[in-house]
mmCIF file of C-alpha atoms and ligand atoms in Angstrom:
data_model
loop_
_atom_site.group_PDB
_atom_site.id
_atom_site.type_symbol
_atom_site.label_atom_id
_atom_site.label_comp_id
_atom_site.label_asym_id
_atom_site.label_seq_id
_atom_site.Cartn_x
_atom_site.Cartn_y
_atom_site.Cartn_z
ATOM 1 C CA UNK T 1 -48.780 -78.352 47.527
ATOM 2 C CA UNK T 2 -52.411 -78.937 46.633
ATOM 3 C CA UNK T 3 -54.016 -76.995 43.797
ATOM 4 C CA UNK T 4 -55.169 -73.437 44.238
ATOM 5 C CA UNK T 5 -58.779 -72.368 44.412
ATOM 6 C CA UNK T 6 -59.560 -68.929 43.006
ATOM 7 C CA UNK T 7 -55.924 -67.900 43.250
ATOM 8 C CA UNK T 8 -55.742 -68.298 47.026
ATOM 9 C CA UNK T 9 -53.206 -70.558 48.674
ATOM 10 C CA UNK T 10 -54.877 -73.556 50.278
ATOM 11 C CA UNK T 11 -54.584 -74.564 53.902
ATOM 12 C CA UNK T 12 -51.728 -76.978 54.052
ATOM 13 C CA UNK T 13 -49.899 -78.856 56.716
ATOM 14 C CA UNK T 14 -46.197 -78.491 56.152
ATOM 15 C CA UNK T 15 -43.881 -81.363 55.586
ATOM 16 C CA UNK T 16 -41.014 -82.760 57.617
ATOM 17 C CA UNK T 17 -39.934 -80.940 60.775
ATOM 18 C CA UNK T 18 -43.146 -79.090 61.553
ATOM 19 C CA UNK T 19 -45.559 -81.962 61.008
ATOM 20 C CA UNK T 20 -45.681 -82.886 64.691
ATOM 21 C CA UNK T 21 -46.747 -79.325 65.484
ATOM 22 C CA UNK T 22 -49.551 -79.160 62.885
ATOM 23 C CA UNK T 23 -48.398 -76.037 61.156
ATOM 24 C CA UNK T 24 -51.207 -74.496 59.105
ATOM 25 C CA UNK T 25 -50.339 -72.175 56.218
ATOM 26 C CA UNK T 26 -53.291 -70.179 54.914
ATOM 27 C CA UNK T 27 -54.167 -66.821 53.320
ATOM 28 C CA UNK T 28 -54.141 -63.827 55.647
ATOM 29 C CA UNK T 29 -57.481 -62.792 57.142
ATOM 30 C CA UNK T 30 -58.184 -59.213 58.272
ATOM 31 C CA UNK T 31 -58.510 -60.492 61.856
ATOM 32 C CA UNK T 32 -54.844 -61.577 61.740
ATOM 33 C CA UNK T 33 -53.602 -57.959 61.673
ATOM 34 C CA UNK T 34 -53.035 -57.458 65.441
ATOM 35 C CA UNK T 35 -51.091 -60.727 65.792
ATOM 36 C CA UNK T 36 -49.025 -59.881 62.695
ATOM 37 C CA UNK T 37 -48.238 -56.444 64.146
ATOM 38 C CA UNK T 38 -46.967 -58.096 67.332
ATOM 39 C CA UNK T 39 -44.937 -60.585 65.281
ATOM 40 C CA UNK T 40 -43.295 -57.735 63.323
ATOM 41 C CA UNK T 41 -42.417 -55.967 66.566
ATOM 42 C CA UNK T 42 -40.777 -59.168 67.871
ATOM 43 C CA UNK T 43 -38.935 -59.921 64.613
ATOM 44 C CA UNK T 44 -37.832 -56.436 63.528
ATOM 45 C CA UNK T 45 -38.106 -54.073 66.509
ATOM 46 C CA UNK T 46 -38.909 -50.357 66.395
ATOM 47 C CA UNK T 47 -36.357 -49.605 63.627
ATOM 48 C CA UNK T 48 -38.652 -51.302 61.102
ATOM 49 C CA UNK T 49 -40.541 -48.085 60.333
ATOM 50 C CA UNK T 50 -37.390 -46.352 59.040
ATOM 51 C CA UNK T 51 -36.450 -49.062 56.530
ATOM 52 C CA UNK T 52 -36.665 -48.381 52.801
ATOM 53 C CA UNK T 53 -38.705 -51.556 52.379
ATOM 54 C CA UNK T 54 -41.257 -50.173 54.841
ATOM 55 C CA UNK T 55 -41.366 -46.826 53.031
ATOM 56 C CA UNK T 56 -41.985 -48.623 49.750
ATOM 57 C CA UNK T 57 -45.157 -50.170 51.142
ATOM 58 C CA UNK T 58 -46.255 -47.178 53.203
ATOM 59 C CA UNK T 59 -49.848 -46.193 52.577
ATOM 60 C CA UNK T 60 -50.633 -49.221 50.414
ATOM 61 C CA UNK T 61 -52.919 -51.881 51.778
ATOM 62 C CA UNK T 62 -51.235 -55.241 51.304
ATOM 63 C CA UNK T 63 -53.052 -57.800 49.171
ATOM 64 C CA UNK T 64 -54.794 -60.167 51.619
ATOM 65 C CA UNK T 65 -55.347 -62.850 48.971
ATOM 66 C CA UNK T 66 -51.611 -63.032 48.208
ATOM 67 C CA UNK T 67 -50.428 -62.643 51.812
ATOM 68 C CA UNK T 68 -49.998 -65.766 53.884
ATOM 69 C CA UNK T 69 -49.846 -66.694 57.556
ATOM 70 C CA UNK T 70 -48.516 -69.696 59.459
ATOM 71 C CA UNK T 71 -50.150 -70.807 62.682
ATOM 72 C CA UNK T 72 -49.708 -73.519 65.248
ATOM 73 C CA UNK T 73 -53.029 -73.914 66.966
ATOM 74 C CA UNK T 74 -54.243 -70.392 67.719
ATOM 75 C CA UNK T 75 -50.693 -68.972 67.785
ATOM 76 C CA UNK T 76 -49.647 -67.045 64.682
ATOM 77 C CA UNK T 77 -45.985 -67.996 64.150
ATOM 78 C CA UNK T 78 -45.243 -66.510 60.738
ATOM 79 C CA UNK T 79 -46.417 -64.075 58.101
ATOM 80 C CA UNK T 80 -45.467 -62.882 54.658
ATOM 81 C CA UNK T 81 -47.197 -60.049 52.888
ATOM 82 C CA UNK T 82 -47.424 -58.957 49.270
ATOM 83 C CA UNK T 83 -48.218 -55.373 48.273
ATOM 84 C CA UNK T 84 -49.002 -53.900 44.865
ATOM 85 C CA UNK T 85 -46.329 -51.512 43.589
ATOM 86 C CA UNK T 86 -45.550 -49.755 40.348
ATOM 87 C CA UNK T 87 -42.870 -47.895 38.428
ATOM 88 C CA UNK T 88 -43.137 -46.970 34.741
ATOM 89 C CA UNK T 89 -45.124 -49.771 33.126
ATOM 90 C CA UNK T 90 -47.511 -52.369 34.511
ATOM 91 C CA UNK T 91 -47.975 -52.883 38.271
ATOM 92 C CA UNK T 92 -46.207 -55.693 40.066
ATOM 93 C CA UNK T 93 -45.675 -56.918 43.651
ATOM 94 C CA UNK T 94 -43.372 -56.153 46.562
ATOM 95 C CA UNK T 95 -42.894 -59.044 48.985
ATOM 96 C CA UNK T 96 -42.462 -58.365 52.664
ATOM 97 C CA UNK T 97 -42.242 -58.290 55.524
ATOM 98 C CA UNK T 98 -41.473 -61.979 55.961
ATOM 99 C CA UNK T 99 -41.253 -62.838 59.628
ATOM 100 C CA UNK T 100 -41.190 -66.014 61.671
ATOM 101 C CA UNK T 101 -41.476 -66.075 65.435
ATOM 102 C CA UNK T 102 -37.915 -66.586 66.747
ATOM 103 C CA UNK T 103 -38.993 -69.622 68.750
ATOM 104 C CA UNK T 104 -40.100 -71.334 65.506
ATOM 105 C CA UNK T 105 -37.146 -70.404 63.274
ATOM 106 C CA UNK T 106 -35.206 -73.019 61.339
ATOM 107 C CA UNK T 107 -38.178 -75.375 61.037
ATOM 108 C CA UNK T 108 -39.287 -74.584 57.501
ATOM 109 C CA UNK T 109 -41.950 -72.006 58.374
ATOM 110 C CA UNK T 110 -40.335 -69.171 56.386
ATOM 111 C CA UNK T 111 -39.809 -71.408 53.365
ATOM 112 C CA UNK T 112 -43.386 -72.668 53.527
ATOM 113 C CA UNK T 113 -44.692 -69.105 53.634
ATOM 114 C CA UNK T 114 -42.529 -68.104 50.666
ATOM 115 C CA UNK T 115 -43.651 -71.049 48.555
ATOM 116 C CA UNK T 116 -47.333 -70.431 49.311
ATOM 117 C CA UNK T 117 -47.144 -66.685 48.610
ATOM 118 C CA UNK T 118 -45.271 -67.145 45.343
ATOM 119 C CA UNK T 119 -47.663 -69.877 44.250
ATOM 120 C CA UNK T 120 -50.615 -67.571 44.956
ATOM 121 C CA UNK T 121 -48.983 -64.729 43.005
ATOM 122 C CA UNK T 122 -48.304 -67.019 40.056
ATOM 123 C CA UNK T 123 -51.868 -68.317 40.127
ATOM 124 C CA UNK T 124 -53.153 -64.729 40.168
ATOM 125 C CA UNK T 125 -51.232 -64.011 36.957
ATOM 126 C CA UNK T 126 -48.703 -61.638 38.518
ATOM 127 C CA UNK T 127 -45.544 -60.996 36.484
ATOM 128 C CA UNK T 128 -42.863 -59.797 38.892
ATOM 129 C CA UNK T 129 -42.047 -59.787 42.603
ATOM 130 C CA UNK T 130 -39.387 -57.528 44.143
ATOM 131 C CA UNK T 131 -38.136 -57.382 47.737
ATOM 132 C CA UNK T 132 -35.373 -56.060 49.957
ATOM 133 C CA UNK T 133 -33.688 -58.864 51.852
ATOM 134 C CA UNK T 134 -30.842 -61.308 52.316
ATOM 135 C CA UNK T 135 -29.893 -62.717 48.899
ATOM 136 C CA UNK T 136 -28.563 -66.024 50.288
ATOM 137 C CA UNK T 137 -31.991 -66.794 51.809
ATOM 138 C CA UNK T 138 -34.150 -65.627 48.891
ATOM 139 C CA UNK T 139 -31.948 -67.208 46.186
ATOM 140 C CA UNK T 140 -33.452 -70.586 47.083
ATOM 141 C CA UNK T 141 -36.801 -69.328 45.792
ATOM 142 C CA UNK T 142 -35.268 -67.981 42.558
ATOM 143 C CA UNK T 143 -34.681 -64.339 43.540
ATOM 144 C CA UNK T 144 -31.677 -62.588 41.998
ATOM 145 C CA UNK T 145 -30.378 -59.000 42.353
ATOM 146 C CA UNK T 146 -32.224 -56.368 40.309
ATOM 147 C CA UNK T 147 -29.798 -55.351 37.544
ATOM 148 C CA UNK T 148 -28.452 -51.837 38.171
ATOM 149 C CA UNK T 149 -30.084 -48.938 36.369
ATOM 150 C CA UNK T 150 -33.527 -50.258 35.600
ATOM 151 C CA UNK T 151 -35.532 -50.081 38.842
ATOM 152 C CA UNK T 152 -34.727 -48.149 42.001
ATOM 153 C CA UNK T 153 -36.299 -47.742 45.432
ATOM 154 C CA UNK T 154 -37.529 -44.575 47.181
ATOM 155 C CA UNK T 155 -34.672 -44.593 49.692
ATOM 156 C CA UNK T 156 -31.214 -45.980 50.342
ATOM 157 C CA UNK T 157 -30.713 -49.710 49.937
ATOM 158 C CA UNK T 158 -27.740 -52.012 49.486
ATOM 159 C CA UNK T 159 -28.064 -53.035 45.800
ATOM 160 C CA UNK T 160 -27.122 -56.595 46.722
ATOM 161 C CA UNK T 161 -30.329 -56.760 48.813
ATOM 162 C CA UNK T 162 -32.719 -55.426 46.153
ATOM 163 C CA UNK T 163 -33.976 -58.659 44.600
ATOM 164 C CA UNK T 164 -36.475 -59.756 41.996
ATOM 165 C CA UNK T 165 -38.244 -62.866 40.745
ATOM 166 C CA UNK T 166 -39.907 -62.873 37.349
ATOM 167 C CA UNK T 167 -43.115 -64.902 37.349
ATOM 168 C CA UNK T 168 -43.765 -64.069 33.689
ATOM 169 C CA UNK T 169 -40.799 -64.276 31.326
ATOM 170 C CA UNK T 170 -39.648 -60.862 30.099
ATOM 171 C CA UNK T 171 -41.840 -58.875 32.526
ATOM 172 C CA UNK T 172 -38.819 -56.964 33.861
ATOM 173 C CA UNK T 173 -38.233 -55.440 30.434
ATOM 174 C CA UNK T 174 -41.604 -53.730 30.694
ATOM 175 C CA UNK T 175 -40.907 -51.791 33.912
ATOM 176 C CA UNK T 176 -38.386 -49.086 34.834
ATOM 177 C CA UNK T 177 -37.934 -46.170 37.231
ATOM 178 C CA UNK T 178 -38.626 -45.662 40.935
ATOM 179 C CA UNK T 179 -40.780 -48.309 42.583
ATOM 180 C CA UNK T 180 -43.606 -46.808 44.638
ATOM 181 C CA UNK T 181 -46.883 -47.896 46.169
ATOM 182 C CA UNK T 182 -49.364 -48.756 43.431
ATOM 183 C CA UNK T 183 -52.502 -46.731 42.875
ATOM 184 C CA UNK T 184 -55.723 -48.742 43.094
ATOM 185 C CA UNK T 185 -55.861 -51.231 40.236
HETATM 186 C C1 COA P 19 -35.473 -65.076 57.821
HETATM 187 C C2 COA P 19 -36.634 -65.905 58.398
HETATM 188 C C3 COA P 19 -37.934 -65.437 57.791
HETATM 189 C C4 COA P 19 -36.391 -67.383 58.061
HETATM 190 O O1 COA P 19 -37.505 -68.126 58.547
HETATM 191 P P1 COA P 19 -37.323 -69.653 58.989
HETATM 192 O O2 COA P 19 -38.651 -70.210 59.274
HETATM 193 O O3 COA P 19 -36.303 -69.722 60.060
HETATM 194 O O4 COA P 19 -36.725 -70.261 57.657
HETATM 195 P P2 COA P 19 -36.727 -71.785 57.196
HETATM 196 O O5 COA P 19 -36.704 -72.674 58.397
HETATM 197 O O6 COA P 19 -37.790 -72.004 56.199
HETATM 198 O O7 COA P 19 -35.356 -71.841 56.415
HETATM 199 C C5 COA P 19 -34.223 -71.894 57.140
HETATM 200 C C6 COA P 19 -33.064 -71.897 56.153
HETATM 201 O O8 COA P 19 -32.849 -70.552 55.715
HETATM 202 C C7 COA P 19 -31.552 -70.159 56.135
HETATM 203 N N1 COA P 19 -31.631 -68.759 56.518
HETATM 204 C C8 COA P 19 -32.445 -68.214 57.454
HETATM 205 N N2 COA P 19 -32.221 -66.891 57.510
HETATM 206 C C9 COA P 19 -31.260 -66.614 56.602
HETATM 207 C C10 COA P 19 -30.604 -65.444 56.213
HETATM 208 N N3 COA P 19 -30.904 -64.255 56.759
HETATM 209 N N4 COA P 19 -29.668 -65.535 55.223
HETATM 210 C C11 COA P 19 -29.365 -66.712 54.652
HETATM 211 N N5 COA P 19 -29.959 -67.868 55.000
HETATM 212 C C12 COA P 19 -30.881 -67.819 55.967
HETATM 213 C C13 COA P 19 -31.217 -71.085 57.297
HETATM 214 O O9 COA P 19 -29.828 -71.199 57.466
HETATM 215 C C14 COA P 19 -31.824 -72.389 56.836
HETATM 216 O O10 COA P 19 -30.999 -73.003 55.868
HETATM 217 P P3 COA P 19 -31.046 -74.599 55.598
HETATM 218 O O11 COA P 19 -32.435 -74.934 55.114
HETATM 219 O O12 COA P 19 -30.009 -74.797 54.540
HETATM 220 O O13 COA P 19 -30.742 -75.218 56.910
HETATM 221 C C15 COA P 19 -36.698 -65.767 59.940
HETATM 222 O O14 COA P 19 -35.480 -66.141 60.499
HETATM 223 C C16 COA P 19 -37.051 -64.365 60.449
HETATM 224 O O15 COA P 19 -38.228 -64.027 60.604
HETATM 225 N N6 COA P 19 -36.042 -63.549 60.741
HETATM 226 C C17 COA P 19 -36.251 -62.209 61.287
HETATM 227 C C18 COA P 19 -36.915 -61.285 60.302
HETATM 228 C C19 COA P 19 -36.198 -61.268 58.975
HETATM 229 O O16 COA P 19 -34.987 -61.178 58.904
HETATM 230 N N7 COA P 19 -37.014 -61.346 57.904
HETATM 231 C C20 COA P 19 -36.523 -61.407 56.546
HETATM 232 C C21 COA P 19 -36.060 -60.071 56.080
HETATM 233 S S1 COA P 19 -34.702 -60.318 54.940
#
């Protein structure tokens, strides 16, 4: 991927399978919100509001500069968001939701979104990203289960799905306790 400007992921055209469709991956813009809401409804359904991952982010505005969308023409086909969270210690990031329109799945959109969002977080000097999701998918980006006992979530979650990626070595040692929405930084 091309270099970052001011910590924001650049517009890129993805490689391989999507190239014929001119996939554009770019930072989220406030005007994207309605299309992202519709995408979440298609990908997750009404049960999404009851999930622990949703509760974790409730009431926190996501970070636009670290959140990324994928579009084909004027059609928004994918989105990943990052939100500031905290426990005891310095603030860090929660990743999610990640969603790709079902008609575009399996074509590298989700992976492209993940790479762009993590690159933006790294460039912004963030130290840690946590998420709730399928370990076999997120392992390819370096996520591993949060070791038991150190961090917990404000609701029930399968421990095998509570994952982390350290962007700064040793950052995890500096945080502990219940992860909640971060106060304004
Ligand atoms: C999960 C999701 C984001 C993947 O997006 P995508 O654009 O299809 O992903 P990509 O094309 O970049 O990657 C596909 C690869 O991931 C794998 N994969 C996709 N979903 C997976 C899952 N839940 N668990 C394990 N592997 C998964 C595919 O098998 C494929 O593997 P391959 O590269 O070895 O063939 C998308 O399917 C989606 O939006 N699903 C519904 C919402 C959701 O579940 N969001 C994530 C919450 S955990």
